[in-house]
CSV table of C-alpha atoms and ligand atoms in Angstrom, one decimal:
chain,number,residue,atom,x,y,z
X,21,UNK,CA,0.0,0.0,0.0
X,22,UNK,CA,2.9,2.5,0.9
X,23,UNK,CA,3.8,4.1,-3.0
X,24,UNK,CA,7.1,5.5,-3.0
X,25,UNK,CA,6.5,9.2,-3.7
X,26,UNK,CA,9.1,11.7,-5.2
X,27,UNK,CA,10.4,14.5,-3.0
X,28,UNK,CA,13.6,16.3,-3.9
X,29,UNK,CA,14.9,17.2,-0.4
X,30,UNK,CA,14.8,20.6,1.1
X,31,UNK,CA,18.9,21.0,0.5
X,32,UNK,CA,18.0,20.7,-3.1
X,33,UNK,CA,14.9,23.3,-3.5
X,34,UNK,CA,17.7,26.3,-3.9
X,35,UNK,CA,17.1,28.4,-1.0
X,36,UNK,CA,20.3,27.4,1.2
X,37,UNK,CA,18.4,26.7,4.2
X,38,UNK,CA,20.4,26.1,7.2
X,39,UNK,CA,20.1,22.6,9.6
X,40,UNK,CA,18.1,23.3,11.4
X,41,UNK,CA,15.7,25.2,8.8
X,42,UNK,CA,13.9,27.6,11.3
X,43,UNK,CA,10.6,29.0,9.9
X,44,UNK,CA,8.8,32.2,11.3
X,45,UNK,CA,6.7,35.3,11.1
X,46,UNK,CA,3.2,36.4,12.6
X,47,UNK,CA,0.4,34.7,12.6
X,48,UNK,CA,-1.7,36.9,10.7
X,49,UNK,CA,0.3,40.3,8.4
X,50,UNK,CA,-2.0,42.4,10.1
X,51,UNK,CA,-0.7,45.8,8.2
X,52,UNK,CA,2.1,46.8,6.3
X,53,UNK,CA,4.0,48.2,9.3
X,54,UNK,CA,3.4,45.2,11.9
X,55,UNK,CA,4.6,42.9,8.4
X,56,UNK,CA,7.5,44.6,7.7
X,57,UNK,CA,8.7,45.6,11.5
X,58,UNK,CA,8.2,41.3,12.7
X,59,UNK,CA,10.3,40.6,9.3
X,60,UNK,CA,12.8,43.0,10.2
X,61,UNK,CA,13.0,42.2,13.9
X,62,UNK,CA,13.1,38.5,13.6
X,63,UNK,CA,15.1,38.2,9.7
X,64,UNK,CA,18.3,39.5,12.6
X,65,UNK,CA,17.8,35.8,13.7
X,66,UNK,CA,18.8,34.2,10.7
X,67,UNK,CA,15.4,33.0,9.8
X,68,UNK,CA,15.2,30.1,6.3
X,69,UNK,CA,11.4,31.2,5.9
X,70,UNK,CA,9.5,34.1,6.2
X,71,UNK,CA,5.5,33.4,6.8
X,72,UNK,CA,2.4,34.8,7.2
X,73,UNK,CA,-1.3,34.1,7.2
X,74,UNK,CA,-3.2,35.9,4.5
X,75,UNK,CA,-6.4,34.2,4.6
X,76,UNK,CA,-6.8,33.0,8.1
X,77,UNK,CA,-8.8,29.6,8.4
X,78,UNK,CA,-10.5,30.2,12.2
X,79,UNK,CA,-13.1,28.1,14.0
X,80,UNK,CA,-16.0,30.3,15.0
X,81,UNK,CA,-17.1,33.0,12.2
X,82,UNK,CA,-16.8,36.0,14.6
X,83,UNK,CA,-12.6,36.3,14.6
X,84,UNK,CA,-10.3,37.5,12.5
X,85,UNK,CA,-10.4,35.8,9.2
X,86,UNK,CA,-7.0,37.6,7.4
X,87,UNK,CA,-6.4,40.6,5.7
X,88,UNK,CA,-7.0,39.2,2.0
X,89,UNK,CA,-4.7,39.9,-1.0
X,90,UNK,CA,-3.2,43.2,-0.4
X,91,UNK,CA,-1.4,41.7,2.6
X,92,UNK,CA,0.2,39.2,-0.2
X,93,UNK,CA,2.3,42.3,-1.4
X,94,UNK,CA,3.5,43.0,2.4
X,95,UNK,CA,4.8,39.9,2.6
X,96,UNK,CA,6.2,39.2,-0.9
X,97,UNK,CA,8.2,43.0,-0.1
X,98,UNK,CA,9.2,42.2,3.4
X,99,UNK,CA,10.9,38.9,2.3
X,100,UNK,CA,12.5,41.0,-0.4
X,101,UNK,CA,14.0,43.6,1.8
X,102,UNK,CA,14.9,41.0,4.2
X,103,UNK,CA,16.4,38.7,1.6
X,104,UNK,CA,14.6,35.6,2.8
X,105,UNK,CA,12.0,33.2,1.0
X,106,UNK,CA,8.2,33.8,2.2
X,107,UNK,CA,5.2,31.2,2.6
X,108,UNK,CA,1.9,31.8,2.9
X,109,UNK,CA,-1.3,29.3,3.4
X,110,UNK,CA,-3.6,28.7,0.2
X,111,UNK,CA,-6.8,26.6,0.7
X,112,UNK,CA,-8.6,27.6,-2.4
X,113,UNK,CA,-7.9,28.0,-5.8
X,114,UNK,CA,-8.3,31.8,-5.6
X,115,UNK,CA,-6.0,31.7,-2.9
X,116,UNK,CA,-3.5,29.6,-4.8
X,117,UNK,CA,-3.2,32.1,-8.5
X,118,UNK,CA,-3.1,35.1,-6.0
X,119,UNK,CA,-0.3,33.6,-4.4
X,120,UNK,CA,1.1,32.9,-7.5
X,121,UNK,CA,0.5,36.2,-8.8
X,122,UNK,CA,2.3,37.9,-6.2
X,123,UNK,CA,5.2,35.8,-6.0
X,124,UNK,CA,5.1,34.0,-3.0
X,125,UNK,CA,8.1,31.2,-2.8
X,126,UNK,CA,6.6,28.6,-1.0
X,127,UNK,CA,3.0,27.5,-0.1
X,128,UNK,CA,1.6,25.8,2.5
X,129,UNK,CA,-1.2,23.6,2.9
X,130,UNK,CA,-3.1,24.2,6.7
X,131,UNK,CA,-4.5,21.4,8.7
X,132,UNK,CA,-8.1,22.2,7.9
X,133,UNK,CA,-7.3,21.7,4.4
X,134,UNK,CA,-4.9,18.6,4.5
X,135,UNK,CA,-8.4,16.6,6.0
X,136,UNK,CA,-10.1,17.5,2.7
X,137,UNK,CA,-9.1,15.8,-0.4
X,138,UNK,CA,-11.5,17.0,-2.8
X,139,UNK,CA,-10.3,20.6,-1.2
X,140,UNK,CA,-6.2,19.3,-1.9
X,141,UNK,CA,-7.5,18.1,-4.8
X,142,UNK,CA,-8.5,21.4,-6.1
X,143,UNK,CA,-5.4,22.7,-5.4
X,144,UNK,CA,-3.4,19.9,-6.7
X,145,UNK,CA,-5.1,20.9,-10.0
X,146,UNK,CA,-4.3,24.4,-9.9
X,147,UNK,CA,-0.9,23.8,-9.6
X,148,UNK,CA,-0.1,21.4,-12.4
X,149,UNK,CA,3.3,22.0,-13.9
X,150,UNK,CA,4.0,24.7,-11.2
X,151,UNK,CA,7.4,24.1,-9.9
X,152,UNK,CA,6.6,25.4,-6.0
X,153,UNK,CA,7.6,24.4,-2.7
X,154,UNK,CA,4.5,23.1,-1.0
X,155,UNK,CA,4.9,22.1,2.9
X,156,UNK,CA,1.9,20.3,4.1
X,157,UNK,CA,0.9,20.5,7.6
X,158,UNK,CA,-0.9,17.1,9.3
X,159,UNK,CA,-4.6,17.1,9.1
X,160,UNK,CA,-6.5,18.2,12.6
X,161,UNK,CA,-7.4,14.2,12.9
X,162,UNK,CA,-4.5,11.7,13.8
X,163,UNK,CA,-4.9,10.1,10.6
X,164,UNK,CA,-1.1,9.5,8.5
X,165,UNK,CA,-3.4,7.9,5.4
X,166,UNK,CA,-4.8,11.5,5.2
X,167,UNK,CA,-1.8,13.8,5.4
X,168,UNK,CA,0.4,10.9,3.3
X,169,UNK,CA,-2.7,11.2,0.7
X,170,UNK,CA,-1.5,15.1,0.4
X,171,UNK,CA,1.7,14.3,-0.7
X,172,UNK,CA,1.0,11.7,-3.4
X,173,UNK,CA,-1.8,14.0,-4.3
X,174,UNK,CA,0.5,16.5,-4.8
X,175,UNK,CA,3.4,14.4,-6.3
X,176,UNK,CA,0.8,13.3,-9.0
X,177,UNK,CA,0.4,17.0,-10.2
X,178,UNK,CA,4.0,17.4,-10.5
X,179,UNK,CA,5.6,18.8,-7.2
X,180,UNK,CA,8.2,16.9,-5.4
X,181,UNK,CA,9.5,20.3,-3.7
X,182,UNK,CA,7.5,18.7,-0.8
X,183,UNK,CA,8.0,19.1,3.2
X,184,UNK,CA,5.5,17.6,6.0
X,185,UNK,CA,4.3,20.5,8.8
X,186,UNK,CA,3.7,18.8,12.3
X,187,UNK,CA,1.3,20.9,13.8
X,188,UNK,CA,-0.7,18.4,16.6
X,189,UNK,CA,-3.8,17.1,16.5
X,190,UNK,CA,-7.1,18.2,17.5
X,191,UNK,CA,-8.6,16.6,20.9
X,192,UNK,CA,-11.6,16.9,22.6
X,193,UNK,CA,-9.6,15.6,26.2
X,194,UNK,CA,-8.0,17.9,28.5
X,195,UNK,CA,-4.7,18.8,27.4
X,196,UNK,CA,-2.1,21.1,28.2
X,197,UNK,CA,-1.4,21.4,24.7
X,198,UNK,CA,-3.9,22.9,22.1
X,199,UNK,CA,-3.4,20.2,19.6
X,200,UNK,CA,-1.6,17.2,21.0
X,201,UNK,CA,2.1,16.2,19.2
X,202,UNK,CA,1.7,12.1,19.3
X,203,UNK,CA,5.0,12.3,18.1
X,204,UNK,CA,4.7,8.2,16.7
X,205,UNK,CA,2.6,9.9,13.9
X,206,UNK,CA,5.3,12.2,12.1
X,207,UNK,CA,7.9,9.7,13.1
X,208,UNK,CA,6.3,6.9,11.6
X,209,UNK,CA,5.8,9.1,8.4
X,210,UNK,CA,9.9,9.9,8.6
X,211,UNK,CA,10.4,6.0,9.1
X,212,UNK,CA,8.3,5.3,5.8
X,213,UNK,CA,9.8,8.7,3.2
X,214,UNK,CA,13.4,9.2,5.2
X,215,UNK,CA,14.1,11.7,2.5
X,216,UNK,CA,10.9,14.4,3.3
X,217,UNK,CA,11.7,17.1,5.8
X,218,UNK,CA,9.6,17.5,8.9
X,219,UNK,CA,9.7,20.7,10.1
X,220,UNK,CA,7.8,21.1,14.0
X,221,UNK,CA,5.6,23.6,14.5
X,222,UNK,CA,5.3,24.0,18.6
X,223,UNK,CA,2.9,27.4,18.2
X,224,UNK,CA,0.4,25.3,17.3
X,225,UNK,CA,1.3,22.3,19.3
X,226,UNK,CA,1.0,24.7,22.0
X,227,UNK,CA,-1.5,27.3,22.0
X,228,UNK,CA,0.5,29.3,24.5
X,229,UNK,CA,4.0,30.7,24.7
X,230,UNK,CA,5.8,28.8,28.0
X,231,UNK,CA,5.3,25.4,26.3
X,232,UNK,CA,7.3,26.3,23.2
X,233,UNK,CA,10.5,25.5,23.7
X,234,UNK,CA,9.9,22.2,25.7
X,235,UNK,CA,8.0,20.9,22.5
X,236,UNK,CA,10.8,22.5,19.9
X,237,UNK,CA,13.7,20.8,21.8
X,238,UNK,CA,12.0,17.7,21.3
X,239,UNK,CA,11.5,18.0,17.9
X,240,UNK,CA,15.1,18.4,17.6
X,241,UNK,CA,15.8,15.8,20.1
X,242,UNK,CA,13.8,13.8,17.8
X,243,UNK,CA,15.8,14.4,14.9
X,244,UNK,CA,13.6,16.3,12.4
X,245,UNK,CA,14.6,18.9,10.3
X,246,UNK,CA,12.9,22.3,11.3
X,247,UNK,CA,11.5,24.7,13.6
X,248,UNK,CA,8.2,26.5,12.7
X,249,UNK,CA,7.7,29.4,15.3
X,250,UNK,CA,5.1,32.4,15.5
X,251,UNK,CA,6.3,36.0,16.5
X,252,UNK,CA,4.4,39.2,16.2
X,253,UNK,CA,5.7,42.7,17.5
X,254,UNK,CA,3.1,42.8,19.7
X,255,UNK,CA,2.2,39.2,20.5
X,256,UNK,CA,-0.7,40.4,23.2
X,257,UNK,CA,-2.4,43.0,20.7
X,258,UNK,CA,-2.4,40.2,17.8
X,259,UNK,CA,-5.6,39.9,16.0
X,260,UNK,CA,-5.2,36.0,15.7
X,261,UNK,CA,-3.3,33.3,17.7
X,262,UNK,CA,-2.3,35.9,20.5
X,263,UNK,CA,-1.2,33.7,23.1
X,264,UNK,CA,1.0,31.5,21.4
X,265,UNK,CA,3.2,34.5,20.0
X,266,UNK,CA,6.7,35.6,20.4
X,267,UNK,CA,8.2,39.1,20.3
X,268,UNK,CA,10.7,38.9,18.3
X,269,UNK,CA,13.2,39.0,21.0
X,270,UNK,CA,11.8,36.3,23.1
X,271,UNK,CA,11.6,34.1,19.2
X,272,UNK,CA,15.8,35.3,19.2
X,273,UNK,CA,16.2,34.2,22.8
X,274,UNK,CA,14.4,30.3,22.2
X,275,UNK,CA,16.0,29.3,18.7
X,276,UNK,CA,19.6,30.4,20.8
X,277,UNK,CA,18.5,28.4,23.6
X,278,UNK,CA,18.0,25.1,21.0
X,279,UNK,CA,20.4,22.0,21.3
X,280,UNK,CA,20.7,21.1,17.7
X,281,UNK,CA,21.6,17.6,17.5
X,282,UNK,CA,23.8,15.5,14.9
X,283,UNK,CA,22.4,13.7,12.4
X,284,UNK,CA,24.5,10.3,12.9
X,285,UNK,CA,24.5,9.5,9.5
X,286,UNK,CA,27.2,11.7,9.2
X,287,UNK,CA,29.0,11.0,12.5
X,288,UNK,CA,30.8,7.6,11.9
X,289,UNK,CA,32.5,8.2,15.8
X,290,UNK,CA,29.2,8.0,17.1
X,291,UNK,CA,27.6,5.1,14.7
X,292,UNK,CA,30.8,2.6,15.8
X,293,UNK,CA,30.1,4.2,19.6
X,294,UNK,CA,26.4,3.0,19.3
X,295,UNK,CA,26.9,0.0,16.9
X,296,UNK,CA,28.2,-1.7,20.4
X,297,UNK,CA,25.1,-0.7,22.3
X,298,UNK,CA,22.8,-1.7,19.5
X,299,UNK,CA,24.1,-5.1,19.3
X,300,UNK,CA,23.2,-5.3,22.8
X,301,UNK,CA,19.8,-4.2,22.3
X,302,UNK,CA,19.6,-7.2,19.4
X,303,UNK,CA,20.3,-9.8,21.8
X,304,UNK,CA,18.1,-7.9,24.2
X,305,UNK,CA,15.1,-8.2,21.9
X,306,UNK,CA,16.2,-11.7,20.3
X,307,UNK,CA,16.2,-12.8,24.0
X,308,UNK,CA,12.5,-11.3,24.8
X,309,UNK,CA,10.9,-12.5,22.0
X,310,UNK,CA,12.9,-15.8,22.9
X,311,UNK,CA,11.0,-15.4,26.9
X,312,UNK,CA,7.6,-14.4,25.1
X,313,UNK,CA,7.2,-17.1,22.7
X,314,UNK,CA,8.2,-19.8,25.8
X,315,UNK,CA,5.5,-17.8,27.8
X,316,UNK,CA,3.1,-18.3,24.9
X,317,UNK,CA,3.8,-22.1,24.9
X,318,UNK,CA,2.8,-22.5,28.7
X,319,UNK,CA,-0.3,-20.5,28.2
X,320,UNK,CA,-0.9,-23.3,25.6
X,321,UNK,CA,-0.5,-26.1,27.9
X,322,UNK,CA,-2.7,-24.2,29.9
X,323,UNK,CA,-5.3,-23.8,27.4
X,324,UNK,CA,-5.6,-27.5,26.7
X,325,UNK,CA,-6.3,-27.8,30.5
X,326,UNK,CA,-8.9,-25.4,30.4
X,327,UNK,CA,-10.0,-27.2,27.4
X,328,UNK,CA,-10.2,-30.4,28.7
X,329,UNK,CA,-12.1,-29.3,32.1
X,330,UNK,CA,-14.6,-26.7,30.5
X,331,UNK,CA,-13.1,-23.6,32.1
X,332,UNK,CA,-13.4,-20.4,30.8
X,333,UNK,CA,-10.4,-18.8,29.6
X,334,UNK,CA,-10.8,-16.0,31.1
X,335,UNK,CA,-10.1,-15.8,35.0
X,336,UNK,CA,-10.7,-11.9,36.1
X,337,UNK,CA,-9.2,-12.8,39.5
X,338,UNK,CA,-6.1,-14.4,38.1
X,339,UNK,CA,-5.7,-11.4,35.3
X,340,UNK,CA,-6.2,-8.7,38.0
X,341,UNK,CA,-3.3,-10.7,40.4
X,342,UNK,CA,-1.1,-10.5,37.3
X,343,UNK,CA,-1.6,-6.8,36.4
X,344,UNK,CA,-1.0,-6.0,40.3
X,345,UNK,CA,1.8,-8.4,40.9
X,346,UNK,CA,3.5,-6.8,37.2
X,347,UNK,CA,2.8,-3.3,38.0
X,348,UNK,CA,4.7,-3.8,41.7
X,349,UNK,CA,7.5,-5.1,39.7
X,350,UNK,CA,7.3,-3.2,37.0
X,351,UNK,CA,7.4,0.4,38.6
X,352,UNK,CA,10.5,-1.0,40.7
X,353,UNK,CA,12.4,-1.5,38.2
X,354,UNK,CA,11.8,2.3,36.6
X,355,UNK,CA,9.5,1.0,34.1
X,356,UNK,CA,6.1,3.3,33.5
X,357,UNK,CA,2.7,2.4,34.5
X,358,UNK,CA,1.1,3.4,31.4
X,359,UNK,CA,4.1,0.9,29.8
X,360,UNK,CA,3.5,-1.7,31.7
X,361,UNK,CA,0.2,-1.4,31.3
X,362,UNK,CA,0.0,-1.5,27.7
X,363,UNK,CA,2.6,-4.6,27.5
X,364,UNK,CA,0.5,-6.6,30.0
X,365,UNK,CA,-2.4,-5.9,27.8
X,366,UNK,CA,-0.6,-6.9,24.5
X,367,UNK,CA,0.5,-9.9,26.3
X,368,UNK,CA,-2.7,-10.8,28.0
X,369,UNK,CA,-4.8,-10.7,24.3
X,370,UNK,CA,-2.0,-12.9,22.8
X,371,UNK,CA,-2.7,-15.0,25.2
X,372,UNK,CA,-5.9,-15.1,24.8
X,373,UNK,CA,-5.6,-15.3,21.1
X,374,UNK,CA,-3.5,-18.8,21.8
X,375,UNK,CA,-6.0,-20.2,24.1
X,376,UNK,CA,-8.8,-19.6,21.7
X,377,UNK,CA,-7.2,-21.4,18.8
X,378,UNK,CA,-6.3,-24.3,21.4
X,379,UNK,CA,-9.8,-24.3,22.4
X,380,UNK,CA,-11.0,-23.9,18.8
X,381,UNK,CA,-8.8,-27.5,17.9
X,382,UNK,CA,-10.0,-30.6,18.2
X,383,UNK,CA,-13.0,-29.5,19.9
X,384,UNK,CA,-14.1,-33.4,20.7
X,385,UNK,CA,-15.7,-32.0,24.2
X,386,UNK,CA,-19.1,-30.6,24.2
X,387,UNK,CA,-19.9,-28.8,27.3
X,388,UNK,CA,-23.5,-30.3,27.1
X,389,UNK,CA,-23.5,-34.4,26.9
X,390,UNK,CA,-25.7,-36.6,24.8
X,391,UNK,CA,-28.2,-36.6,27.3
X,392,UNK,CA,-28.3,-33.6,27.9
X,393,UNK,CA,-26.5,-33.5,31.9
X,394,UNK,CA,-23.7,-31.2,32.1
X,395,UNK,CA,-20.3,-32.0,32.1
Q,6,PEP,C1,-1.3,28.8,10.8
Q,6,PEP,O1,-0.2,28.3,10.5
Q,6,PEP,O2,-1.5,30.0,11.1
Q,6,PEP,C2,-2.5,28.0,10.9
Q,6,PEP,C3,-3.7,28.4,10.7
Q,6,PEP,O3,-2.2,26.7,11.3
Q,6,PEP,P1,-3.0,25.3,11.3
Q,6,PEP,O4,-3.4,25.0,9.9
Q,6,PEP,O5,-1.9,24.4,11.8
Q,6,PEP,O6,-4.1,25.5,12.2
Q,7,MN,MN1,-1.5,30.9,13.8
């Protein structure tokens, strides 16, 4: 099911991004001054990517919904006089040939659209044979098919200038994020296309400004490949996303703050360092699956007993000992609840899995006899 799709990597697109690529700018260009005053302010920074919302995709009606098209020139002049590359959102088809139009470098596709693929469809189509950048950020709904769908969508109408946006996901539970990370999603889409750029965007993540550089040092810590941060002159008088803005100076202050790891790949020190460890951890794993597979023969011996004496497989008081006794032993050795938990769990419905099929075989004993007197 997973088609390769074609990306030529950031490094190649001609902008001479640095490692990490750090992209930033207000939420919203607001006016021509507040555009070209963040630009300035945060351009001293050494930013790869200038942005700015245009058209503003909000939730409820009554907010700010962008300044429209004449902001397009504010941002296209602004990354002129600041000599760095700008992005702005498209959703529509409008939004795309006015972006065009005005010269925007790159283009980005917001969660609200990435959900939609007739909507990325559209925009697919009005970009055939356009040679753009497009960055796609994750759709609102933890669903890799969806944002993966973006990319092939766009692949298929020619653009393989292509970069992924993690941006969270929307949640109804009480979080101390606005859209939670669930990092395994953008890692398992780095897993399955190594060679498209993941660029973290912790504004969004976070929905407030004292969880940003917690989330962006992850991202880093992670090993992706840039840094997507809001700032705004005057982050508390913004007409959209105030909380989660920086002023410039406070944007200056967190990308300095930023450990910027090595990619090993081209630290062979480190690989023949962790090469040692690694083997370890292959013997490790050979060994537990080794443990796992003898625990899954017992709990077939087990199953035939059960079998043969009509018992249930199920035993609530023995499965309730075991998650006790495993959590005790567990937490002692440093291991989390929430892990054990969900290994116990995993274990417990293998387990039950084997018992079934041994129940399932050679099923010679009805629980009900001939005439009709239970066993
Ligand atoms: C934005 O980048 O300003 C934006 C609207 O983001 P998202 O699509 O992630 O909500
Ligand atoms: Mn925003």
């Amino acid at each position: 099911m997973s088609k390769e799709l074609n990306i030529t990597p950031i490094s190649k697109w001609g902008f001479n991004f640095k490692t990490p690529l750090i992209m930033a700018g207000p939420c919203s260009a607001e006016s021509e001054e507040q555009m070209h005053e963040t630009a300035k302010q945060i351009s001293k920074y050494n930013i790869d990517i200038l942005r700015a919302g245009i058209w503003k995709p909000r939730t409820r009606p009554n907010s700010f919904e962008g300044i429209g098209s004449v902001g397009l020139k504010w941002l296209k002049d602004a990354s002129f006089d600041n000599k760095v590359p700008c992005a702005v959102e498209v959703a529509n088809v409008k939004h795309v040939y006015e972006a065009l139009r005005s010269g925007i470098d790159i283009l980005w596709i917001g969660a609200r659209t990435t959900v939609n693929p007739f909507a990325v469809q559209e925009i697919c189509d009005a970009l055939q044979g356009v040679d753009i950048p497009v960055l796609v950020k994750n759709p609102i709904n933890p669903d890799l098919e969806l944002w993966i769908g973006a990319f092939e969508r766009l692949n298929r109408a020619g653009i393989t200038k292509l970069a992924a946006l993690h941006r969270g996901f929307s949640t109804h539970e009480q979080s101390k994020y606005r859209n939670i990370p669930r990092w395994n999603i953008p890692i398992e889409l780095k897993r399955r296309y190594p060679q498209l750029a993941i660029i973290c965007d912790p504004s969004h993540i976070c929905g407030n400004r004292e969880l940003l550089k917690e989330v962006a040092q992850t991202a880093l810590d992670i090993g992706f490949d840039g840094i997507h941060l809001e700032s705004h002159i005057n982050p508390d008088k913004a007409l959209s996303d105030a909380q989660q803005q920086l002023t410039p100076s406070a944007f200056g202050e967190l990308i300095a703050s930023l450990v910027v790891r090595e990619n090993i790949d081209q630290n062979p020190e480190a690989e023949n360092q962790l090469d040692t460890l690694r083997s370890r951890i292959d013997s490790l794993d050979k060994y537990l699956l080794e443990v796992l597979s003898e625990r899954m023969d017992i709990v077939r011996e087990i199953g035939e007993y059960k079998r043969e004496h009509n018992l249930a497989i199920v035993q609530p008081s023995r499965w309730n000992e075991i998650v006790q006794t495993r959590m005790d032993m567990g937490t002692r050795k440093a291991l989390t609840e929430k892990f054990i938990a969900e290994l116990f769990h995993a274990i417990h419905k293998e387990s039950i899995h084997h018992q079934t099929e041994v129940m399932q075989q050679n099923e010679k004993k009805p629980a009900i006899s001939e005439n009709g007197t239970k066993k």
